[in-house]
Structures are given as C-alpha cells and as structure tokens.
PDB file of C-alpha atoms in Angstrom:
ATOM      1  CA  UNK A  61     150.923  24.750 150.783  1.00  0.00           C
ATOM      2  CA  UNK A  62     147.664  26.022 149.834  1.00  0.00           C
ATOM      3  CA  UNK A  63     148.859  28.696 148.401  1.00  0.00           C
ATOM      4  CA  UNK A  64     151.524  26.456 146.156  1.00  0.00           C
ATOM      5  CA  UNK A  65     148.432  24.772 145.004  1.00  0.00           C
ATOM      6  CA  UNK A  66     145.937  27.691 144.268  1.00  0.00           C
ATOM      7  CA  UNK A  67     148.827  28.977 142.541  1.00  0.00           C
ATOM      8  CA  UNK A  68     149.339  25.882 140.337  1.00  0.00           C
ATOM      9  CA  UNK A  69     145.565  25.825 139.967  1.00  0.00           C
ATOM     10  CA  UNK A  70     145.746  29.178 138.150  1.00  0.00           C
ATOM     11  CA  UNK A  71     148.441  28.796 135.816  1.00  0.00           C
ATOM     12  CA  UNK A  72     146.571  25.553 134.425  1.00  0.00           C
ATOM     13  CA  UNK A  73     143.459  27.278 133.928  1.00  0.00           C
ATOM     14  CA  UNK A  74     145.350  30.221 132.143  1.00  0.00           C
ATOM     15  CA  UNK A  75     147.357  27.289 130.630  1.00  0.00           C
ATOM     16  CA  UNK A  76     144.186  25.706 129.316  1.00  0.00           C
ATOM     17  CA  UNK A  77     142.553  29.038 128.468  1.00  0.00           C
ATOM     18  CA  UNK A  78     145.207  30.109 126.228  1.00  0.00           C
ATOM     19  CA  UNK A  79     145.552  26.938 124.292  1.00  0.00           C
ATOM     20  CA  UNK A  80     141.745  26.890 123.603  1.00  0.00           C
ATOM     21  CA  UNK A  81     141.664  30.793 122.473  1.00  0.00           C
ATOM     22  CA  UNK A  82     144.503  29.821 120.377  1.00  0.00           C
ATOM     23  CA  UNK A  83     143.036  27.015 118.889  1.00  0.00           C
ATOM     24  CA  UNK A  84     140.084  29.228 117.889  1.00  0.00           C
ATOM     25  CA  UNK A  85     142.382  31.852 116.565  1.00  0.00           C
ATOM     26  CA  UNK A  86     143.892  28.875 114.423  1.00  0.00           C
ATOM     27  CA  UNK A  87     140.798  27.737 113.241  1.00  0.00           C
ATOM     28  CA  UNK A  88     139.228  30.887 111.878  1.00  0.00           C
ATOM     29  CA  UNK A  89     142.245  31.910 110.450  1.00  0.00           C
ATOM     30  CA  UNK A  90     142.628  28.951 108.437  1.00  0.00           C
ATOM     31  CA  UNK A  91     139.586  29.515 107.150  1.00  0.00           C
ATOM     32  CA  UNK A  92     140.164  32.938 105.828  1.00  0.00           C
ATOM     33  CA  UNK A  93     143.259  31.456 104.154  1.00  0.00           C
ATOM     34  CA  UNK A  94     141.247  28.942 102.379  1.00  0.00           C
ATOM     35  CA  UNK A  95     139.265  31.182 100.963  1.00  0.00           C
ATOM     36  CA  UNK A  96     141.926  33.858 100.010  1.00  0.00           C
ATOM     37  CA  UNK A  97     143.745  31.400  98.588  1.00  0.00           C
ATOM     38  CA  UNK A  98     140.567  29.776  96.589  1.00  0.00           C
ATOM     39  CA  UNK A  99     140.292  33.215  95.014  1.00  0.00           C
ATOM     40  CA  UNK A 100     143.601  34.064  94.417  1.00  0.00           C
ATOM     41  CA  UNK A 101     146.226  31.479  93.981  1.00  0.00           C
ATOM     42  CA  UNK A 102     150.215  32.297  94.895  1.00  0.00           C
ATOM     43  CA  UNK A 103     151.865  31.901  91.793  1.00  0.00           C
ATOM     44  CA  UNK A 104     148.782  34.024  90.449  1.00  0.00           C
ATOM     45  CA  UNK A 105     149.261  36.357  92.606  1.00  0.00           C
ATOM     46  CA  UNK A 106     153.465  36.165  92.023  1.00  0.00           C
ATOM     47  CA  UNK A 107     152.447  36.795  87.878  1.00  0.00           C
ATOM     48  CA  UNK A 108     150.399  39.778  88.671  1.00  0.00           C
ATOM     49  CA  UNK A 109     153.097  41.512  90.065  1.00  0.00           C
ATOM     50  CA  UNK A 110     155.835  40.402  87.757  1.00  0.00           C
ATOM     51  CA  UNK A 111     153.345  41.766  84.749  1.00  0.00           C
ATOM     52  CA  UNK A 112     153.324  44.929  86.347  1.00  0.00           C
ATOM     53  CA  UNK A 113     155.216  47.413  84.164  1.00  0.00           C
ATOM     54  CA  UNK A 114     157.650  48.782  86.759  1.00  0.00           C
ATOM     55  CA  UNK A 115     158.604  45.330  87.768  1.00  0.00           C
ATOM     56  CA  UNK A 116     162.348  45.423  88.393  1.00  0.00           C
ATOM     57  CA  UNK A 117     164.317  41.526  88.912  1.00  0.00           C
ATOM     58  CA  UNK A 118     165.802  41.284  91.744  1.00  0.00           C
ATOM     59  CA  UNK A 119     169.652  41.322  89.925  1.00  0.00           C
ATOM     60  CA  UNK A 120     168.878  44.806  88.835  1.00  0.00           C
ATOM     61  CA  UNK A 121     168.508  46.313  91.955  1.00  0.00           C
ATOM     62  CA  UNK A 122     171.384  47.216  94.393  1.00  0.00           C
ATOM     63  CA  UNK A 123     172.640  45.083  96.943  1.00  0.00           C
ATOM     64  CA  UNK A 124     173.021  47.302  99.476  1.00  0.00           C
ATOM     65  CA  UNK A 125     169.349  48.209  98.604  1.00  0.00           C
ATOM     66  CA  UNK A 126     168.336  44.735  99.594  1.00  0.00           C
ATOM     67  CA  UNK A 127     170.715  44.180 102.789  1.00  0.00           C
ATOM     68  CA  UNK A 128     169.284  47.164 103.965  1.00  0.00           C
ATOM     69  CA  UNK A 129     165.572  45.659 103.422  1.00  0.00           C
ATOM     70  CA  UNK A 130     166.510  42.538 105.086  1.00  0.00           C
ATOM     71  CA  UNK A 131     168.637  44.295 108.096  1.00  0.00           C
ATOM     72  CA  UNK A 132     165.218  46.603 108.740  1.00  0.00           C
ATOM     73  CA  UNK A 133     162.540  44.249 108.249  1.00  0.00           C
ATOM     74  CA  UNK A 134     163.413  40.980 108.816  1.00  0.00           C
ATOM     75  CA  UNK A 135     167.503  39.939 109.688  1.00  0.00           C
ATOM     76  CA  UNK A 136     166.794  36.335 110.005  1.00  0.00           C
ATOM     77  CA  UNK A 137     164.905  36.304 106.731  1.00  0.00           C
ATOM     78  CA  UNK A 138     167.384  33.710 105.071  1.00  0.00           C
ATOM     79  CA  UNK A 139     167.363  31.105 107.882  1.00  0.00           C
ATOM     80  CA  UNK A 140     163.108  30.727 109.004  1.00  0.00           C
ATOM     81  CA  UNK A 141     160.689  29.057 107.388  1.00  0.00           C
ATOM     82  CA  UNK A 142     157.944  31.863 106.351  1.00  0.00           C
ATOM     83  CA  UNK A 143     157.870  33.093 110.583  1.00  0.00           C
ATOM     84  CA  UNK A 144     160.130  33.968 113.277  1.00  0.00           C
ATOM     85  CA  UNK A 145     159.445  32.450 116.523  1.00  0.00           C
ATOM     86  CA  UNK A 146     161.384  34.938 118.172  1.00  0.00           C
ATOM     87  CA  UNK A 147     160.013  37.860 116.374  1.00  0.00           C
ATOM     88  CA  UNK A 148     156.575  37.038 117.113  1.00  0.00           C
ATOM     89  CA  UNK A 149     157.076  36.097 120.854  1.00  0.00           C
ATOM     90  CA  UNK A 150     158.916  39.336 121.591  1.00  0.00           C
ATOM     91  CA  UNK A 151     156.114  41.292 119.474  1.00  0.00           C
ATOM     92  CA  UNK A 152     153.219  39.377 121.447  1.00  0.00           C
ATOM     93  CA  UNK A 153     155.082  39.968 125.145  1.00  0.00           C
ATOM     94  CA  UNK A 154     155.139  43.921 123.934  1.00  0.00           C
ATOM     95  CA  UNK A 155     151.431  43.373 122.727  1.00  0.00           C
ATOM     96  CA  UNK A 156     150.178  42.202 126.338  1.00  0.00           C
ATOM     97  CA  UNK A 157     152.725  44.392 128.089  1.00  0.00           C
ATOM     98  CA  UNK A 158     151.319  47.185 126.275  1.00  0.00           C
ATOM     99  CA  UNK A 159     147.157  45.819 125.795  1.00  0.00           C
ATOM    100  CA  UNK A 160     147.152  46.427 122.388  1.00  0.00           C
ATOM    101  CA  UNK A 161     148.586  46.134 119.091  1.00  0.00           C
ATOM    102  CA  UNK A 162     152.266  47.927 118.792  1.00  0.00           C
ATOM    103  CA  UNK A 163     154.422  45.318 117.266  1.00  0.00           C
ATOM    104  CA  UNK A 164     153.769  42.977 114.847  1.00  0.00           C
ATOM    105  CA  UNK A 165     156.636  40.445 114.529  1.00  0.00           C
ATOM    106  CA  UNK A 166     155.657  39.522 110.799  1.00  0.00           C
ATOM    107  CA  UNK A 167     158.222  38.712 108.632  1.00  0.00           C
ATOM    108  CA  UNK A 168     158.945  39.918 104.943  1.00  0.00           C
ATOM    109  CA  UNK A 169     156.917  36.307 103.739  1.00  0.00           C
ATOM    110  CA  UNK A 170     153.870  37.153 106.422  1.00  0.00           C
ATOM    111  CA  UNK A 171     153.813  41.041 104.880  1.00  0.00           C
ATOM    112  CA  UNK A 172     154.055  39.629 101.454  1.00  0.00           C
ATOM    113  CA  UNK A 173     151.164  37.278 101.909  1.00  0.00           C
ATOM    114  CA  UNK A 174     149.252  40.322 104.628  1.00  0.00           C
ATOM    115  CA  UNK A 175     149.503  43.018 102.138  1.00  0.00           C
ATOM    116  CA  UNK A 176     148.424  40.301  98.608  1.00  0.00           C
ATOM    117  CA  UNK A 177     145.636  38.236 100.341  1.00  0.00           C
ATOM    118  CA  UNK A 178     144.168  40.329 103.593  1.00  0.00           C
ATOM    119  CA  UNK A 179     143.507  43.268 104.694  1.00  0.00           C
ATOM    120  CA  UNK A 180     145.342  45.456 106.789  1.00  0.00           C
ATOM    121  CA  UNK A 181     142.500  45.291 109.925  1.00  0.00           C
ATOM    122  CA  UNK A 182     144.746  44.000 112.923  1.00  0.00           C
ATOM    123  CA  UNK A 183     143.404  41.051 114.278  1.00  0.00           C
ATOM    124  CA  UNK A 184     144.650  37.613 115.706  1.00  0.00           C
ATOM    125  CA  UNK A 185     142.126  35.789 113.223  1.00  0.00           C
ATOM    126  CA  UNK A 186     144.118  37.826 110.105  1.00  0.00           C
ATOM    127  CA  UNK A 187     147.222  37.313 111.781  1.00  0.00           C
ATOM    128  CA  UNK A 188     146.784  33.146 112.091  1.00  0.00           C
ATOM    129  CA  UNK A 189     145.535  33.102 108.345  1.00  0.00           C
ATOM    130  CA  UNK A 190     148.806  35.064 107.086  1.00  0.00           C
ATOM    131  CA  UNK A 191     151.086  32.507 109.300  1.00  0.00           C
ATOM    132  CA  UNK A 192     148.978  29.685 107.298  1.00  0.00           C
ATOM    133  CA  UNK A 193     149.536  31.294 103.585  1.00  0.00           C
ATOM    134  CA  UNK A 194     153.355  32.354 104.677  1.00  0.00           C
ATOM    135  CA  UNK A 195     154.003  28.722 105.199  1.00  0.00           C
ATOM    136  CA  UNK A 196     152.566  28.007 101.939  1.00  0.00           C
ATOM    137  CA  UNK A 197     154.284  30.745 100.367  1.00  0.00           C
ATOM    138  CA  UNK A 198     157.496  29.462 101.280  1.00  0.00           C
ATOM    139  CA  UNK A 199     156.991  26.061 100.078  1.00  0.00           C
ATOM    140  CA  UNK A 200     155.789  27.132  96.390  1.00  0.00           C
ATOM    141  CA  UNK A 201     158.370  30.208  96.207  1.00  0.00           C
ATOM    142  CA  UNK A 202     161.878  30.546  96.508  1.00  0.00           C
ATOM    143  CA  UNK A 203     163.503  32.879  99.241  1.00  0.00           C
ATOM    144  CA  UNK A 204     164.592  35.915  96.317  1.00  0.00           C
ATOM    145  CA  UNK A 205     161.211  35.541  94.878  1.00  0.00           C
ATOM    146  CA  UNK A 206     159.295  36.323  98.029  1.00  0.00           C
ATOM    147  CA  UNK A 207     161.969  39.425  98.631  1.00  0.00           C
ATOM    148  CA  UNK A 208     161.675  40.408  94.674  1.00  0.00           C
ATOM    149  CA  UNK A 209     157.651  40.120  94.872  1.00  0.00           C
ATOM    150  CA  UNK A 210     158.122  41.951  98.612  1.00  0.00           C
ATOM    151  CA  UNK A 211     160.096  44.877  97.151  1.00  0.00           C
ATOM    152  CA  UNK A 212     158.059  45.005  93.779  1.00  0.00           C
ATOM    153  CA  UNK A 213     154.719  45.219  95.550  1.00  0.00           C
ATOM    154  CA  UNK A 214     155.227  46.987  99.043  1.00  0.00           C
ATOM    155  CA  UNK A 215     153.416  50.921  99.353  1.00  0.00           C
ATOM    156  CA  UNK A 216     156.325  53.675  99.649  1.00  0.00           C
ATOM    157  CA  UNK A 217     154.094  56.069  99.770  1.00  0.00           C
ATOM    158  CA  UNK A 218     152.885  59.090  97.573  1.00  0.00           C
ATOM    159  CA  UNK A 219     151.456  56.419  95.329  1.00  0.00           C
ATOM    160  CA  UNK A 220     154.324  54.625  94.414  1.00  0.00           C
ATOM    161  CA  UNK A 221     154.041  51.307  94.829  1.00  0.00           C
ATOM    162  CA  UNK A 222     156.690  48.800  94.063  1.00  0.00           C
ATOM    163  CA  UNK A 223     161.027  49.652  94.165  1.00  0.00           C
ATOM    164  CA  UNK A 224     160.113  50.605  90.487  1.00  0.00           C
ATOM    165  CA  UNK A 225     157.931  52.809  91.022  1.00  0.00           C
ATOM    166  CA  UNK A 226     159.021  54.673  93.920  1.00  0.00           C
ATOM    167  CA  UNK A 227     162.557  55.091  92.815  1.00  0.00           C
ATOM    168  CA  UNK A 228     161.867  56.800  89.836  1.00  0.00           C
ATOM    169  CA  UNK A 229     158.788  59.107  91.808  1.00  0.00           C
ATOM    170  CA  UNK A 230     161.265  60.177  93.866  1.00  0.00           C
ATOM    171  CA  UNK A 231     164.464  60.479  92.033  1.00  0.00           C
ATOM    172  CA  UNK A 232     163.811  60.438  88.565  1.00  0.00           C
ATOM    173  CA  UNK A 233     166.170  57.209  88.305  1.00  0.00           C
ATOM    174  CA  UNK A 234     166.063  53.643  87.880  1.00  0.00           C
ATOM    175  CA  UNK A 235     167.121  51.231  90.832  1.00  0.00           C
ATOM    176  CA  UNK A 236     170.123  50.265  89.424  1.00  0.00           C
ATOM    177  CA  UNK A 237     171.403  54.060  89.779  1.00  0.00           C
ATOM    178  CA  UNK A 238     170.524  54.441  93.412  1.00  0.00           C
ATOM    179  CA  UNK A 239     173.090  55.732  95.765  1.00  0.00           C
ATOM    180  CA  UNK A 240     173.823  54.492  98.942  1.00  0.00           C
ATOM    181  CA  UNK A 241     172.111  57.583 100.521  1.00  0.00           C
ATOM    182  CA  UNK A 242     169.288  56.800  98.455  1.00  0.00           C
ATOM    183  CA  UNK A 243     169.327  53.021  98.949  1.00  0.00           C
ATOM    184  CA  UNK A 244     169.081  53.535 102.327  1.00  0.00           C
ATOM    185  CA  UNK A 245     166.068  55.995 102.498  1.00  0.00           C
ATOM    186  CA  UNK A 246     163.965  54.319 100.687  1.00  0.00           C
ATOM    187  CA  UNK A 247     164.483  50.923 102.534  1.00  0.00           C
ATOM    188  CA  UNK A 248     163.193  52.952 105.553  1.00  0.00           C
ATOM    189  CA  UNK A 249     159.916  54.240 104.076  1.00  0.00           C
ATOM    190  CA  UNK A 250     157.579  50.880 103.816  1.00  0.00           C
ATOM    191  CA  UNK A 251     157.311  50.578 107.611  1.00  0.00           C
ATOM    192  CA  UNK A 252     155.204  53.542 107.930  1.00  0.00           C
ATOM    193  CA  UNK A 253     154.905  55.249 104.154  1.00  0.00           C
ATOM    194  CA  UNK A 254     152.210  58.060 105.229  1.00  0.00           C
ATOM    195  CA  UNK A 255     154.845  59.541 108.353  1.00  0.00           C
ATOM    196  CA  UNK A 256     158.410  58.603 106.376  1.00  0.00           C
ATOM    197  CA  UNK A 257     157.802  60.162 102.739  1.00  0.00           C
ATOM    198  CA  UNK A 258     160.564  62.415 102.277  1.00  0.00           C
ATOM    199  CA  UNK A 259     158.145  65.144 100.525  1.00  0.00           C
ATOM    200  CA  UNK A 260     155.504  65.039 102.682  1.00  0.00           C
ATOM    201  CA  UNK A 261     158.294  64.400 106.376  1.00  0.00           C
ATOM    202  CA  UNK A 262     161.752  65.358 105.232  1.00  0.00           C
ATOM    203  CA  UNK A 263     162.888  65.272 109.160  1.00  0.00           C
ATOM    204  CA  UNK A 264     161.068  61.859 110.271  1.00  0.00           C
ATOM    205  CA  UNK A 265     162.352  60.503 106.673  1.00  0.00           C
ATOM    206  CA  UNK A 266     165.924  61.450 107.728  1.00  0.00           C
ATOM    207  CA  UNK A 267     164.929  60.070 111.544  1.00  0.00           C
ATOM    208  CA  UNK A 268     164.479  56.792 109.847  1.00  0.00           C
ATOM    209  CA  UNK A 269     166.823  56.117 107.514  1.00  0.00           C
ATOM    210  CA  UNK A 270     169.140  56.339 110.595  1.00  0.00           C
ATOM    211  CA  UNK A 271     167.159  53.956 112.117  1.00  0.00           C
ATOM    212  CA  UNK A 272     168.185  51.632 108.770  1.00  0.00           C
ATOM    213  CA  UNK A 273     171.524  52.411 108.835  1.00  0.00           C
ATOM    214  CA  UNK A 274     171.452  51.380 112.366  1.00  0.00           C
ATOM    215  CA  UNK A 275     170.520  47.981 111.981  1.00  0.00           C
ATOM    216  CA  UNK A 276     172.610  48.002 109.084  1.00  0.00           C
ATOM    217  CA  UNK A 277     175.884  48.775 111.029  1.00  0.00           C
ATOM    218  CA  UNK A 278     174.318  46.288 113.854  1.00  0.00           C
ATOM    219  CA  UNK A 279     174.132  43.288 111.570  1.00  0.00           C
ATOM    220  CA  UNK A 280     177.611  44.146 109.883  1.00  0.00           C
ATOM    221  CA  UNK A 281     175.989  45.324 106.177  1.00  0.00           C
ATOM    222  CA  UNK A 282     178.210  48.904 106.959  1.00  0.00           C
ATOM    223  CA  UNK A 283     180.923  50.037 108.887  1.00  0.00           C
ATOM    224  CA  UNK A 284     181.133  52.535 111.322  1.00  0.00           C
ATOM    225  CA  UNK A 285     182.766  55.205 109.283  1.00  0.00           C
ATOM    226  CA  UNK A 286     180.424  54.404 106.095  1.00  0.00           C
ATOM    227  CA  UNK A 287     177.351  54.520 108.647  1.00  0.00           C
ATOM    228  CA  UNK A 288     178.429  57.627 110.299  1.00  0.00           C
ATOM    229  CA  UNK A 289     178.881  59.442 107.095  1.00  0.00           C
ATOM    230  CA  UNK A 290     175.605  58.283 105.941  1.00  0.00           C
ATOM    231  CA  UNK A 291     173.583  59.428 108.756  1.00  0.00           C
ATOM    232  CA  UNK A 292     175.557  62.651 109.098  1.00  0.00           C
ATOM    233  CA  UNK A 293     174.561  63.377 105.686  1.00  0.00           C
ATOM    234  CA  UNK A 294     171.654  65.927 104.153  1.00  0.00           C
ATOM    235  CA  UNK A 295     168.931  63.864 103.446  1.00  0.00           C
ATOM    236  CA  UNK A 296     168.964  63.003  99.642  1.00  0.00           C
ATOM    237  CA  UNK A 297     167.293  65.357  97.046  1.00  0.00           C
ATOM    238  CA  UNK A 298     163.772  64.029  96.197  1.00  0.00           C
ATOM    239  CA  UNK A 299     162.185  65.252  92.364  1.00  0.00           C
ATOM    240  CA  UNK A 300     159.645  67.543  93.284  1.00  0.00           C
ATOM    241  CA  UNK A 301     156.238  66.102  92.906  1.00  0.00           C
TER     242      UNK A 301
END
C-alpha cells in the first residue's frame, strides 16, 4: 500500500513538473514569435519568396514531384492544422528515449515558418514559437501556398535554394521537365542537403531517394513495379557543377 501511494506520489510530481516546464517552454516561445512576427509579417514573408526570380507556381511543377514531398516529409499534411500530434509525440518519446535531439516531428507548415522566422539552433523555446507562427500560418495561408512557399524556399543544397533553383543546378531543366527519377531525388535532398547532394554523395543521394520512394509505395503514390524500377535504377545524371 505504501508503495501504491509513493508511487502515485511520483507520477504527480513528474505530472506537475512537466506541465510547469511546459508552460515555460510556451511562454518564451511565444515571445520569440511575437517578435519574429513584429519584424517580419507572413504574407511579407509569402511576397518575398514569390518575388524571387526562380519562383515556380505550384501548377508548374510535377505532381509526382509534390506527392513525393508530402509522402517524405509530412503524409498527413492535408488533414492537420499547422502540427501533427502524432508526429511530435513519437519524435519527443525518441527524443527522451534517446536524451537528445534526433527527431523533430515538424511538419512542412512548422519547417516553413522554422526555416523563414528562426533559426535553426534546436531548442524547445524555438520549437514552441514555430508551433505558435505554424498555427498562424495556417490560418492566413492556404494549404498549396504553404507547400508552394515550402518547395520555393527550402535549401537543396550546393546553393540552390528553392525547386527553381535546384532543378535547373542540377539538371539544366525546368521543373516541369523533371522525370520521375529526377522527381524523386530531389524530393529526398531537403532533409539533410549537406550528406544527400548528388555531386558532393552520389551513393547516400541514391540511399535516399529509396528512402522516398519507400514512403511513396507505403502511402500508395507508386506501385510496386514503378517503385522497384525506380530504386533499381542508376542514380540520375546531375550537370556537372
């Protein structure tokens, strides 16, 4: 019986601990997205982008381009409301589990508004203020306008940055002419830009883009002989730099 009770006793102080660390979390990030947001607003920061010169609409580039975006990075995109509950409570078990910081659980709205208004420093405080502007985000925006600002904006490394850019860095092509093969890489390199470049990784490039295909043949984008056939395949010829 005591030890029923001692036991009980424990879980309500970690109970109570948790909820006030949270709180404090909550509270200094919603201050840091006060102030980003004072000094930058969202649709300002949606017309910088769209004046960029290799800004490419969303109906010009390939839909298998963008289901293999969504499949990779965030699946339930469509359906939350800026977060994913279950994204972030799997990515903060792993993050105890593993006493650090090795999954995220941000979706495409929460990179958007990580990668326009913070920095990239890993902290809860950064990680409460992006939940607060994703929120926002998703109330000024529409769902294709996040994912068009997402893929115009997001670092594929080399330099490129932007679907624009990178496409034509490393094929010498615009979006609308990508391949499937191509499609496909490209989706894969964003996640990690400096290890999955094709010219500076050609092997962990290839390793990913069967990652992509993966989730693309898990959440029914591809078939098995298409995805077979894709990750079979060389990987596709990059313009030399």
């Amino acid at each position: 019986m005591k030890i029923l009770k001692f036991t009980l006793k424990l879980f309500l102080v970690i109970f109570l601990a948790a909820g006030i660390l949270g709180g404090f979390f909550m509270i200094k990030g919603y201050g840091m997205y006060k102030n980003a947001l004072a000094e930058t607003s969202i649709q300002e920061m949606a017309e910088d982008i769209r004046d960029k010169a290799s800004f490419i609409p969303l109906d010009d580039i390939p839909d298998i381009y963008i289901d293999a975006v969504i499949a990779v990075e965030d699946h339930r995109f469509y359906d939350h409301p800026g977060i994913d509950i279950l994204a972030i409570g799997r990515a903060l078990f792993n993050d105890l589990k593993a006493g650090s910081f090795v999954e995220g659980g941000s979706t495409i709205t929460q990179q958007l508004a990580k990668n326009q208004f913070f920095t990239q420093e890993k902290s809860f405080f950064r990680k409460a203020a992006e939940i607060f502007m994703a929120f926002d985000m998703e109330k000024e925006l529409g769902k294709d306008e996040i994912l068009e600002l997402y893929i115009n904006s997001i670092y594929y490394g080399n330099g490129y940055y932007g679907i624009g850019e990178a496409c034509q860095g490393y094929y010498g092509k615009y979006p609308s002419e990508m391949t499937l093969d191509e499609c496909t890489l490209l989706a894969g390199i964003p996640n990690a830009p400096s290890v999955y470049s094709p010219t500076e990784n050609p092997d962990l490039a290839k390793q990913r883009q069967r990652q992509v295909v993966g989730q693309m043949l898990r959440r029914g984008y591809l078939s098995g002989d298409t995805a077979a056939a894709l990750s079979a395949a060389a990987l596709p010829a990059v313009v030399t730099p």
